Coordinates of C-alpha atoms and ligand atoms in Angstrom, one line a residue:
M8 CA -42.9 12.3 11.7
L9 CA -40.9 14.8 9.8
R10 CA -40.6 16.8 13.0
T11 CA -39.2 13.8 14.8
A12 CA -36.7 13.1 12.1
R13 CA -35.6 16.7 12.2
S14 CA -35.1 16.9 15.9
L15 CA -33.3 13.5 15.9
L16 CA -31.0 14.8 13.2
A17 CA -30.1 17.8 15.4
V18 CA -29.2 15.3 18.1
V19 CA -27.0 13.4 15.7
S20 CA -25.4 16.4 14.3
A21 CA -24.6 17.8 17.6
G22 CA -23.8 14.5 19.1
I23 CA -25.5 15.4 22.4
L24 CA -25.6 12.1 24.2
V25 CA -27.8 13.3 27.0
V26 CA -30.6 14.2 24.6
A27 CA -30.0 11.0 22.6
T28 CA -30.5 8.9 25.7
A29 CA -33.7 10.7 26.6
M30 CA -35.0 9.5 23.2
S31 CA -34.4 5.9 23.9
C32 CA -38.0 5.0 23.2
S33 CA -38.1 6.6 19.8
T34 CA -38.0 5.0 16.4
S35 CA -34.3 5.4 16.3
A36 CA -33.8 3.2 19.3
N37 CA -35.9 0.5 17.5
T38 CA -33.7 0.8 14.5
L39 CA -30.6 0.4 16.6
T40 CA -32.1 -2.7 18.2
N41 CA -32.1 -4.3 14.7
T42 CA -28.4 -3.5 14.3
T43 CA -26.4 -6.6 14.7
N44 CA -22.9 -6.2 16.0
T45 CA -22.2 -9.8 16.7
N46 CA -18.6 -10.7 16.9
G47 CA -17.1 -13.8 15.5
T48 CA -19.1 -14.1 12.3
T49 CA -17.6 -14.7 8.9
N50 CA -14.8 -12.3 8.1
G51 CA -13.9 -12.1 11.7
G52 CA -16.9 -9.8 12.3
T53 CA -14.8 -7.4 14.4
N54 CA -12.2 -4.8 13.8
A55 CA -10.7 -5.3 17.2
G56 CA -7.6 -7.3 16.6
S57 CA -9.0 -10.2 14.8
S58 CA -6.7 -12.8 13.5
T59 CA -9.0 -13.7 10.7
Y60 CA -8.1 -11.5 7.7
N61 CA -9.4 -11.2 4.2
D62 CA -7.1 -10.2 1.4
L63 CA -7.4 -6.5 0.5
R64 CA -9.3 -6.0 -2.8
I65 CA -7.3 -4.0 -5.2
P66 CA -9.6 -2.3 -7.7
P67 CA -8.9 -3.1 -11.4
T68 CA -7.7 -0.3 -13.6
L69 CA -9.0 1.4 -16.7
Q70 CA -6.6 3.5 -18.9
G71 CA -6.8 5.4 -22.1
T72 CA -8.9 8.4 -23.2
S73 CA -12.3 6.8 -23.4
F74 CA -13.8 5.3 -20.3
N75 CA -17.0 3.3 -19.8
L76 CA -18.5 3.1 -16.4
T77 CA -21.8 1.3 -15.6
L78 CA -23.3 1.6 -12.1
A79 CA -25.4 -1.4 -11.1
R80 CA -26.9 -3.0 -8.0
T81 CA -25.1 -6.2 -6.9
T82 CA -24.3 -8.1 -3.7
K83 CA -21.3 -8.8 -1.6
Q84 CA -20.7 -11.4 1.0
F85 CA -19.5 -9.4 4.0
R86 CA -20.9 -11.7 6.8
S87 CA -22.1 -15.2 7.1
G88 CA -25.7 -15.7 5.8
T89 CA -27.4 -13.4 3.4
A90 CA -25.1 -11.4 1.1
T91 CA -25.4 -7.6 1.4
D92 CA -27.0 -5.6 -1.4
T93 CA -24.4 -3.2 -2.7
Y94 CA -23.6 -0.9 -5.7
G95 CA -20.5 -1.2 -7.8
Y96 CA -19.3 0.1 -11.1
N97 CA -18.4 -2.3 -14.0
G98 CA -19.3 -5.4 -12.1
E99 CA -17.3 -4.7 -8.9
Q100 CA -19.2 -5.8 -5.8
F101 CA -18.4 -2.6 -3.9
W102 CA -16.7 0.6 -5.3
G103 CA -15.4 0.6 -8.9
P104 CA -12.4 0.4 -11.1
T105 CA -9.5 2.9 -10.8
L106 CA -9.3 5.3 -13.7
I107 CA -5.8 6.2 -14.8
L108 CA -5.6 9.5 -16.7
N109 CA -2.8 11.5 -18.1
Q110 CA -2.6 15.3 -17.7
G111 CA -3.2 17.0 -21.0
D112 CA -5.4 14.3 -22.5
S113 CA -8.9 15.0 -23.6
V114 CA -11.1 12.2 -22.3
Q115 CA -14.5 10.9 -23.1
M116 CA -16.5 9.4 -20.2
N117 CA -19.5 7.2 -20.9
V118 CA -21.4 6.7 -17.6
T119 CA -24.4 4.3 -17.8
N120 CA -26.9 4.1 -15.0
A121 CA -28.1 0.5 -14.6
L122 CA -29.9 1.3 -11.3
T123 CA -33.6 1.8 -11.0
D124 CA -32.7 5.2 -9.3
T125 CA -31.3 8.3 -10.9
T126 CA -27.7 9.0 -10.2
T127 CA -24.8 11.4 -11.1
V128 CA -21.1 11.0 -11.3
H129 CA -18.8 13.8 -10.0
W130 CA -15.1 13.9 -10.8
H131 CA -14.0 15.0 -7.3
G132 CA -11.1 17.5 -7.4
F133 CA -11.2 18.1 -11.2
H134 CA -10.8 21.5 -12.8
I135 CA -13.4 21.1 -15.6
P136 CA -16.4 23.0 -16.9
A137 CA -19.4 22.9 -14.5
S138 CA -21.6 21.2 -17.2
M139 CA -19.1 18.2 -17.1
D140 CA -18.7 18.2 -13.3
G141 CA -21.3 15.6 -12.5
G142 CA -22.9 17.6 -9.7
P143 CA -26.6 17.4 -8.8
H144 CA -27.6 19.1 -12.1
Q145 CA -26.1 16.5 -14.4
T146 CA -28.6 13.7 -13.7
I147 CA -28.3 10.3 -15.3
A148 CA -31.8 8.7 -15.5
P149 CA -32.0 4.9 -15.1
T150 CA -31.0 3.0 -18.3
T151 CA -29.4 6.1 -19.8
T152 CA -25.8 7.1 -20.5
W153 CA -24.1 10.4 -19.7
R154 CA -21.2 11.4 -22.0
P155 CA -19.1 14.2 -20.7
T156 CA -15.8 15.2 -22.3
F157 CA -13.0 17.3 -20.8
R158 CA -9.3 17.9 -20.8
V159 CA -7.4 16.7 -17.8
R160 CA -5.7 19.8 -16.3
N161 CA -5.0 18.7 -12.8
N162 CA -1.7 17.8 -11.4
A163 CA -0.7 14.2 -10.8
G164 CA -2.4 12.9 -7.7
T165 CA -5.2 10.9 -6.3
Y166 CA -8.8 11.9 -7.1
W167 CA -12.1 10.1 -7.1
Y168 CA -15.5 9.8 -8.6
H169 CA -18.8 9.3 -6.8
P170 CA -22.5 10.0 -7.1
H171 CA -23.7 13.5 -6.2
L172 CA -27.4 13.6 -6.6
H173 CA -28.9 15.8 -4.0
T174 CA -30.7 13.9 -1.2
K175 CA -29.3 10.6 -2.7
T176 CA -25.6 11.0 -2.2
Y177 CA -25.6 9.5 1.3
D178 CA -27.6 6.5 0.1
Q179 CA -25.6 5.8 -3.1
L180 CA -22.2 6.2 -1.4
T181 CA -23.3 4.0 1.5
M182 CA -24.2 1.3 -1.1
G183 CA -20.6 1.4 -2.4
A184 CA -20.7 3.7 -5.4
G185 CA -17.4 5.4 -5.9
G186 CA -14.0 4.9 -7.5
F187 CA -10.4 6.2 -7.5
I188 CA -8.9 8.3 -10.3
I189 CA -5.1 8.5 -10.6
I190 CA -3.7 11.4 -12.7
K191 CA -0.2 11.1 -14.0
D192 CA 2.0 14.0 -15.2
P193 CA 5.6 14.4 -16.3
I194 CA 6.8 15.9 -13.0
E195 CA 5.5 13.1 -10.9
S196 CA 6.6 10.5 -13.4
A197 CA 10.2 11.8 -13.3
L198 CA 10.5 11.2 -9.5
Q199 CA 11.8 8.0 -8.0
L200 CA 8.6 7.0 -6.3
P201 CA 6.8 3.7 -5.9
R202 CA 4.3 3.4 -8.8
T203 CA 3.6 -0.3 -9.4
Y204 CA -0.1 -0.4 -8.9
G205 CA -1.2 -3.0 -6.3
T206 CA 2.4 -3.9 -5.4
D207 CA 4.1 -0.9 -3.9
D208 CA 1.5 1.7 -4.9
I209 CA -1.7 0.9 -3.0
P210 CA -5.0 2.7 -3.4
L211 CA -6.9 2.5 -0.1
V212 CA -10.4 3.8 0.4
M213 CA -11.5 3.7 4.0
T214 CA -15.1 3.7 4.9
S215 CA -17.2 1.9 7.5
R216 CA -20.7 0.4 7.6
R217 CA -23.3 -0.7 10.0
F218 CA -25.2 -3.9 9.3
L219 CA -28.8 -4.7 10.1
S220 CA -29.6 -8.2 11.4
S221 CA -30.7 -8.9 7.8
N222 CA -27.1 -8.3 6.8
Q223 CA -28.1 -5.2 4.8
F224 CA -26.4 -1.9 5.3
S225 CA -28.2 0.2 7.8
K226 CA -29.0 3.5 5.9
N227 CA -30.9 5.7 8.2
I228 CA -29.5 9.2 7.5
V229 CA -30.5 10.4 10.9
I230 CA -28.8 7.6 12.8
D231 CA -26.2 5.8 10.7
N232 CA -23.5 8.4 10.3
Y233 CA -20.8 6.1 11.6
G234 CA -20.3 2.5 10.6
D235 CA -19.5 -0.2 13.1
Y236 CA -17.1 -2.2 10.8
M237 CA -14.3 -0.7 8.8
L238 CA -13.9 -1.6 5.2
A239 CA -10.6 -1.1 3.2
N240 CA -11.4 -1.1 -0.5
G241 CA -14.6 -2.8 0.5
T242 CA -12.8 -5.6 2.4
M243 CA -13.6 -6.2 6.1
N244 CA -10.6 -7.1 8.3
A245 CA -8.3 -6.5 5.4
Q246 CA -4.7 -7.7 5.1
V247 CA -2.1 -7.1 2.4
S248 CA 1.4 -8.3 1.8
L249 CA 3.8 -5.5 1.0
P250 CA 7.4 -5.6 -0.1
K251 CA 10.3 -4.7 2.2
Q252 CA 10.9 -1.2 0.7
F253 CA 9.2 2.2 0.4
V254 CA 5.5 1.7 -0.2
R255 CA 3.1 4.3 -1.4
F256 CA -0.5 4.5 -0.2
R257 CA -3.1 6.6 -1.9
L258 CA -5.4 7.2 1.0
L259 CA -9.0 8.4 0.7
N260 CA -11.3 8.9 3.6
A261 CA -14.7 8.0 2.1
E262 CA -16.5 7.8 5.4
I263 CA -20.0 9.3 5.7
E264 CA -19.0 11.5 8.6
R265 CA -16.0 10.0 10.6
A266 CA -12.6 11.7 10.6
L267 CA -9.7 9.3 10.7
N268 CA -6.6 10.1 12.7
L269 CA -4.3 7.8 10.9
G270 CA -1.0 6.2 11.9
F271 CA 0.8 2.9 12.2
S272 CA 0.6 0.6 15.1
D273 CA 4.2 1.1 16.0
N274 CA 3.9 4.9 15.7
R275 CA 6.6 4.9 12.9
T276 CA 7.2 8.1 11.0
F277 CA 5.7 8.1 7.5
Y278 CA 5.8 10.8 4.8
V279 CA 3.0 12.7 3.2
I280 CA 3.8 13.5 -0.4
T281 CA 0.6 14.8 -1.9
N282 CA -2.5 16.7 -0.8
D283 CA -5.8 16.6 -2.7
G284 CA -4.5 18.6 -5.7
G285 CA -1.0 17.0 -6.1
L286 CA 2.5 16.9 -4.9
L287 CA 3.8 18.9 -1.9
D288 CA 7.1 20.7 -2.4
A289 CA 8.8 18.0 -0.3
P290 CA 7.7 15.0 1.8
V291 CA 6.4 15.9 5.2
G292 CA 7.3 13.4 8.0
V293 CA 4.5 12.7 10.4
T294 CA 3.3 10.0 12.8
R295 CA -0.4 10.9 12.4
V296 CA -2.4 12.4 9.7
R297 CA -6.0 13.5 10.2
M298 CA -8.2 12.9 7.2
L299 CA -11.8 14.1 6.9
P300 CA -14.4 12.7 4.4
G301 CA -13.4 13.5 0.9
E302 CA -9.7 14.2 1.6
R303 CA -6.8 12.3 0.0
V304 CA -3.2 12.1 0.8
E305 CA -0.5 9.9 -0.7
I306 CA 2.0 8.7 1.8
L307 CA 5.3 6.8 1.7
V308 CA 6.1 4.3 4.4
N309 CA 9.4 2.6 4.7
L310 CA 9.2 -1.1 5.3
G311 CA 12.9 -1.6 4.4
S312 CA 13.9 -2.1 8.0
D313 CA 11.2 -4.6 8.8
A314 CA 11.8 -8.3 8.8
V315 CA 10.1 -10.4 6.1
G316 CA 7.2 -12.0 8.0
A317 CA 6.8 -9.1 10.4
S318 CA 3.5 -7.3 10.5
L319 CA 2.0 -4.0 11.5
D320 CA -1.3 -2.2 11.2
L321 CA -2.5 1.0 9.6
K322 CA -4.8 2.3 12.3
A323 CA -7.2 5.1 13.2
F324 CA -6.2 6.6 16.5
N325 CA -9.6 8.0 17.2
S326 CA -9.8 7.7 20.9
G327 CA -9.4 10.7 23.2
Q328 CA -10.5 13.4 20.7
T329 CA -12.5 16.3 21.9
F330 CA -16.2 16.8 21.1
G331 CA -16.7 18.1 17.6
F332 CA -14.2 15.7 16.1
P333 CA -16.4 13.5 13.9
G334 CA -16.4 10.1 15.4
N335 CA -15.6 11.1 19.0
E336 CA -19.3 10.9 20.0
G337 CA -20.9 7.8 21.4
N338 CA -19.7 4.9 23.3
P339 CA -16.7 2.8 23.0
V340 CA -17.3 -0.9 22.3
T341 CA -19.6 -2.3 25.0
P342 CA -19.5 -6.0 26.0
S343 CA -23.0 -6.6 24.6
G344 CA -21.9 -5.2 21.3
N345 CA -24.7 -2.7 21.3
A346 CA -24.0 0.4 19.2
G347 CA -25.6 2.5 21.9
P348 CA -26.9 6.0 21.5
I349 CA -28.1 7.4 18.2
N350 CA -24.8 8.7 17.1
G351 CA -22.7 6.0 18.6
S352 CA -20.8 3.3 16.8
L353 CA -18.6 0.4 17.8
L354 CA -15.7 2.4 16.4
N355 CA -16.4 5.8 17.9
N356 CA -13.9 7.1 20.4
T357 CA -11.6 4.1 19.9
D358 CA -8.4 3.2 18.2
F359 CA -9.1 0.6 15.5
P360 CA -7.1 -1.2 12.7
I361 CA -7.9 -0.5 9.1
L362 CA -5.3 -2.6 7.3
H363 CA -3.1 -5.4 8.5
I364 CA 0.2 -5.4 6.7
N365 CA 2.5 -8.4 6.3
V366 CA 6.0 -7.6 5.2
A367 CA 7.3 -9.7 2.3
A368 CA 10.5 -9.8 0.2
A369 CA 11.5 -6.7 -1.7
T370 CA 10.7 -6.4 -5.4
T371 CA 13.3 -5.9 -8.1
G372 CA 13.6 -2.1 -8.7
A373 CA 12.5 -1.4 -5.2
I374 CA 12.4 2.3 -4.1
T375 CA 14.7 2.4 -1.0
T376 CA 15.2 6.1 -0.5
L377 CA 12.9 9.0 0.2
P378 CA 13.0 11.8 -2.4
G379 CA 14.1 15.2 -1.1
A380 CA 12.3 17.7 -3.2
L381 CA 9.1 16.7 -5.1
T382 CA 8.0 19.8 -7.1
T383 CA 7.9 23.6 -6.9
N384 CA 4.4 24.9 -6.2
R385 CA 3.5 28.5 -6.6
Y386 CA 0.6 28.9 -4.2
W387 CA -1.8 31.9 -4.0
T388 CA -1.2 34.2 -1.0
L389 CA -3.3 37.0 0.6
A390 CA -1.3 39.4 -1.6
D391 CA -2.9 37.9 -4.7
V392 CA -6.4 38.3 -3.5
T393 CA -8.8 40.4 -5.6
N394 CA -12.1 39.7 -3.7
S395 CA -13.0 38.4 -0.3
R396 CA -16.1 36.8 1.0
T397 CA -17.2 35.2 4.3
I398 CA -19.4 32.1 4.4
N399 CA -21.0 31.0 7.7
I400 CA -21.9 27.4 8.6
T401 CA -25.2 27.9 10.4
G402 CA -27.9 25.8 11.9
G403 CA -27.5 22.4 13.6
Q404 CA -29.2 23.5 16.8
A405 CA -32.0 21.4 18.2
G406 CA -34.7 21.0 15.6
G407 CA -32.6 22.0 12.6
N408 CA -30.1 20.8 10.0
F409 CA -26.9 22.6 9.0
S410 CA -26.9 25.3 6.3
F411 CA -24.6 27.9 4.7
D412 CA -25.6 31.4 5.8
N413 CA -29.0 30.1 7.0
V414 CA -29.9 28.8 3.5
F415 CA -30.5 25.1 2.9
F416 CA -29.4 23.8 -0.5
D417 CA -31.9 24.8 -3.2
H418 CA -31.4 23.8 -6.9
G419 CA -32.7 27.2 -7.9
Y420 CA -30.6 29.4 -5.6
I421 CA -27.1 30.7 -6.4
N422 CA -25.3 31.3 -3.2
Q423 CA -22.2 33.0 -4.6
T424 CA -21.2 34.6 -7.9
I425 CA -17.5 34.9 -8.7
K426 CA -15.8 36.8 -11.6
L427 CA -13.7 34.7 -13.9
N428 CA -10.0 35.0 -13.0
A429 CA -10.7 36.4 -9.6
V430 CA -8.3 35.4 -6.8
E431 CA -10.7 34.9 -3.9
K432 CA -10.2 34.7 -0.2
W433 CA -13.0 32.6 1.4
T434 CA -13.3 32.8 5.2
I435 CA -15.5 29.9 6.3
V436 CA -16.8 30.5 9.8
N437 CA -18.1 27.5 11.7
N438 CA -20.5 27.8 14.5
Q439 CA -20.2 26.2 17.9
I440 CA -22.0 23.0 17.1
F441 CA -19.8 20.5 15.3
G442 CA -16.8 20.0 13.0
H443 CA -17.3 19.7 9.2
S444 CA -15.4 18.8 6.0
I445 CA -15.7 21.6 3.5
H446 CA -15.2 20.9 -0.2
L447 CA -15.2 23.4 -3.1
H448 CA -15.6 22.2 -6.7
D449 CA -13.8 23.6 -9.7
I450 CA -10.6 24.8 -8.1
Q451 CA -7.8 23.8 -5.8
F452 CA -7.1 26.2 -3.0
K453 CA -4.4 26.9 -0.4
I454 CA -5.3 27.0 3.2
I455 CA -3.9 30.3 4.5
S456 CA -4.9 30.2 8.2
R457 CA -6.9 28.5 10.9
S458 CA -8.2 30.6 13.9
G459 CA -7.8 27.5 16.1
G460 CA -4.1 26.9 15.5
P461 CA -1.5 26.4 12.8
V462 CA -2.2 25.0 9.3
E463 CA -0.5 21.6 9.6
A464 CA 2.5 21.0 7.3
Y465 CA 0.8 17.9 5.9
E466 CA -2.2 20.1 4.7
S467 CA 0.0 22.9 3.3
G468 CA -0.4 21.9 -0.4
W469 CA -3.2 22.2 -3.0
K470 CA -6.5 21.3 -1.3
D471 CA -10.1 20.9 -2.4
T472 CA -11.4 19.7 1.0
F473 CA -10.5 20.7 4.5
Y474 CA -11.4 20.1 8.1
I475 CA -13.1 22.9 9.9
P476 CA -13.3 22.2 13.6
K477 CA -16.2 23.3 15.8
G478 CA -16.0 27.0 16.5
E479 CA -13.1 27.7 14.1
S480 CA -12.7 30.0 11.0
V481 CA -10.6 28.8 8.1
V482 CA -9.2 31.1 5.4
V483 CA -8.5 29.7 1.9
V484 CA -7.4 31.4 -1.3
A485 CA -8.2 30.2 -4.8
K486 CA -8.1 31.5 -8.4
F487 CA -11.2 30.8 -10.4
T488 CA -9.8 30.3 -13.9
D489 CA -10.8 28.9 -17.3
F490 CA -14.4 28.0 -16.9
A491 CA -17.2 30.6 -16.8
S492 CA -20.9 30.1 -17.3
S493 CA -23.9 32.2 -16.4
T494 CA -26.1 29.1 -16.1
D495 CA -24.0 26.1 -14.9
A496 CA -23.0 26.3 -11.2
F497 CA -20.4 24.5 -9.2
M498 CA -21.1 23.2 -5.7
F499 CA -19.5 23.8 -2.4
H500 CA -20.6 21.7 0.5
C501 CA -19.8 19.7 3.6
H502 CA -18.5 16.3 2.4
M503 CA -20.2 14.5 5.2
S504 CA -22.9 13.2 3.0
N505 CA -25.5 13.2 5.7
H506 CA -24.9 16.9 6.3
E507 CA -24.7 17.6 2.5
D508 CA -28.0 15.7 1.7
L509 CA -29.8 17.6 4.5
G510 CA -28.8 21.0 3.2
L511 CA -25.2 21.9 3.9
M512 CA -24.5 22.6 0.3
G513 CA -24.5 25.8 -1.9
Q514 CA -23.8 26.7 -5.5
F515 CA -21.5 29.3 -7.1
L516 CA -21.4 30.6 -10.6
V517 CA -18.1 31.7 -12.2
V518 CA -19.2 34.5 -14.6
P519 CA -17.3 36.2 -17.4
Ligands
C2O19 CU1 -16.6 14.6 -3.5 CU2 -19.1 17.8 -4.2 O1 -17.9 16.1 -3.9
CU20 CU1 -20.8 18.8 7.9

């Protein structure tokens, strides 16, 4: 049985449809038979141009220097009939409140686990000591509270929190556990940018789910890497009214595996103003931005020339990608609504809407111009490098899962040891199997080069997560400052939580 699971996984990872089809009598096919993709249910039931919309959920906010989070099981009515079992923090039915932090503050987090399962909470993108990081080692047993404290050192930007328990991350993320963190700092606050939360400053977490005929989320880590229905802040077929002015979106790809090639339905230009670790030097105009699981960008879009009452969609333009782009595999929507092969999905290899936008009247104090300069970053360059290392993404061939340097994640194994204050060049080399989304804890880095082409202008800022296409090498440079420990490790991993949970994760120590 294990053997079957492992070989199926290889199929999923590699997305080889021919092999998947040959396995049509396997367990996986039975599971897919249980998958309901019926159109026309409550909530529209389809992402394909439905006219039945639901209002976008805007997560509530928590501010201050002491934060209480409680993760519990709950339910949410996504479809007609039985409500879906979900996880949410602080009574939310999916996802959690947005934490608003100020750079420089020392904060106290109190994270209570009201599940019957152990969890952790990781502060994704934060530069904090490893013991406070919320990785797989900082477990929170059921009915207990974890109380980390740390000083907020990161730049203003969009970050997030989510479970990180090894072999459970996929499951708990799928259930809905996660939340935004917004950091504010004086540089960002001095800019003329939209920042009225929920009005012209919209957090938007994008993730999709597959439903069983029982209406429960389908959570087979071998099969369900791509959902069939897109959720925006946990809302299916979401719509929002936005004022006729510059609007800011804080975008987070929290998919399990799918990359999102984002743009607007009329192909208008929009402006990327941040990467994972804060402001770019200046806005970067684009018509598409590619986001992998774990990545954030803040964008500005100008609705000032749109008529009140007009509408447009934020969409993923995911059709026509080459193999290795996560979400290219599998079939387009079939008339029967069947999700098809193991790694297929109703949304794979298609263009699909994520958020329907209705243009409304401008607000008082509307931002109507695009800022020129944003900040001045001093990035690390190759000239700063004091140590270099190469890390290979290995495995993934038939019969195997992905690994780093042929080592699957092991709690007791330290993959890399780094000297405090080293400026390190990491060359990540991907094998010929599939694309990944690589995330390093502790630091923000600069992408120096990609063997497959240029580093895009919209990914030229501080990053903690990056796309590595199939067969490519990517060079990043980071300085490992402030936090050393000979016992508490930081993680590096693929942020596709199926790959991560099945072994594509490693640990590094930063030592004095
Ligand atoms: Cu967003 Cu190691 O995680
Ligand atoms: Cu991966």
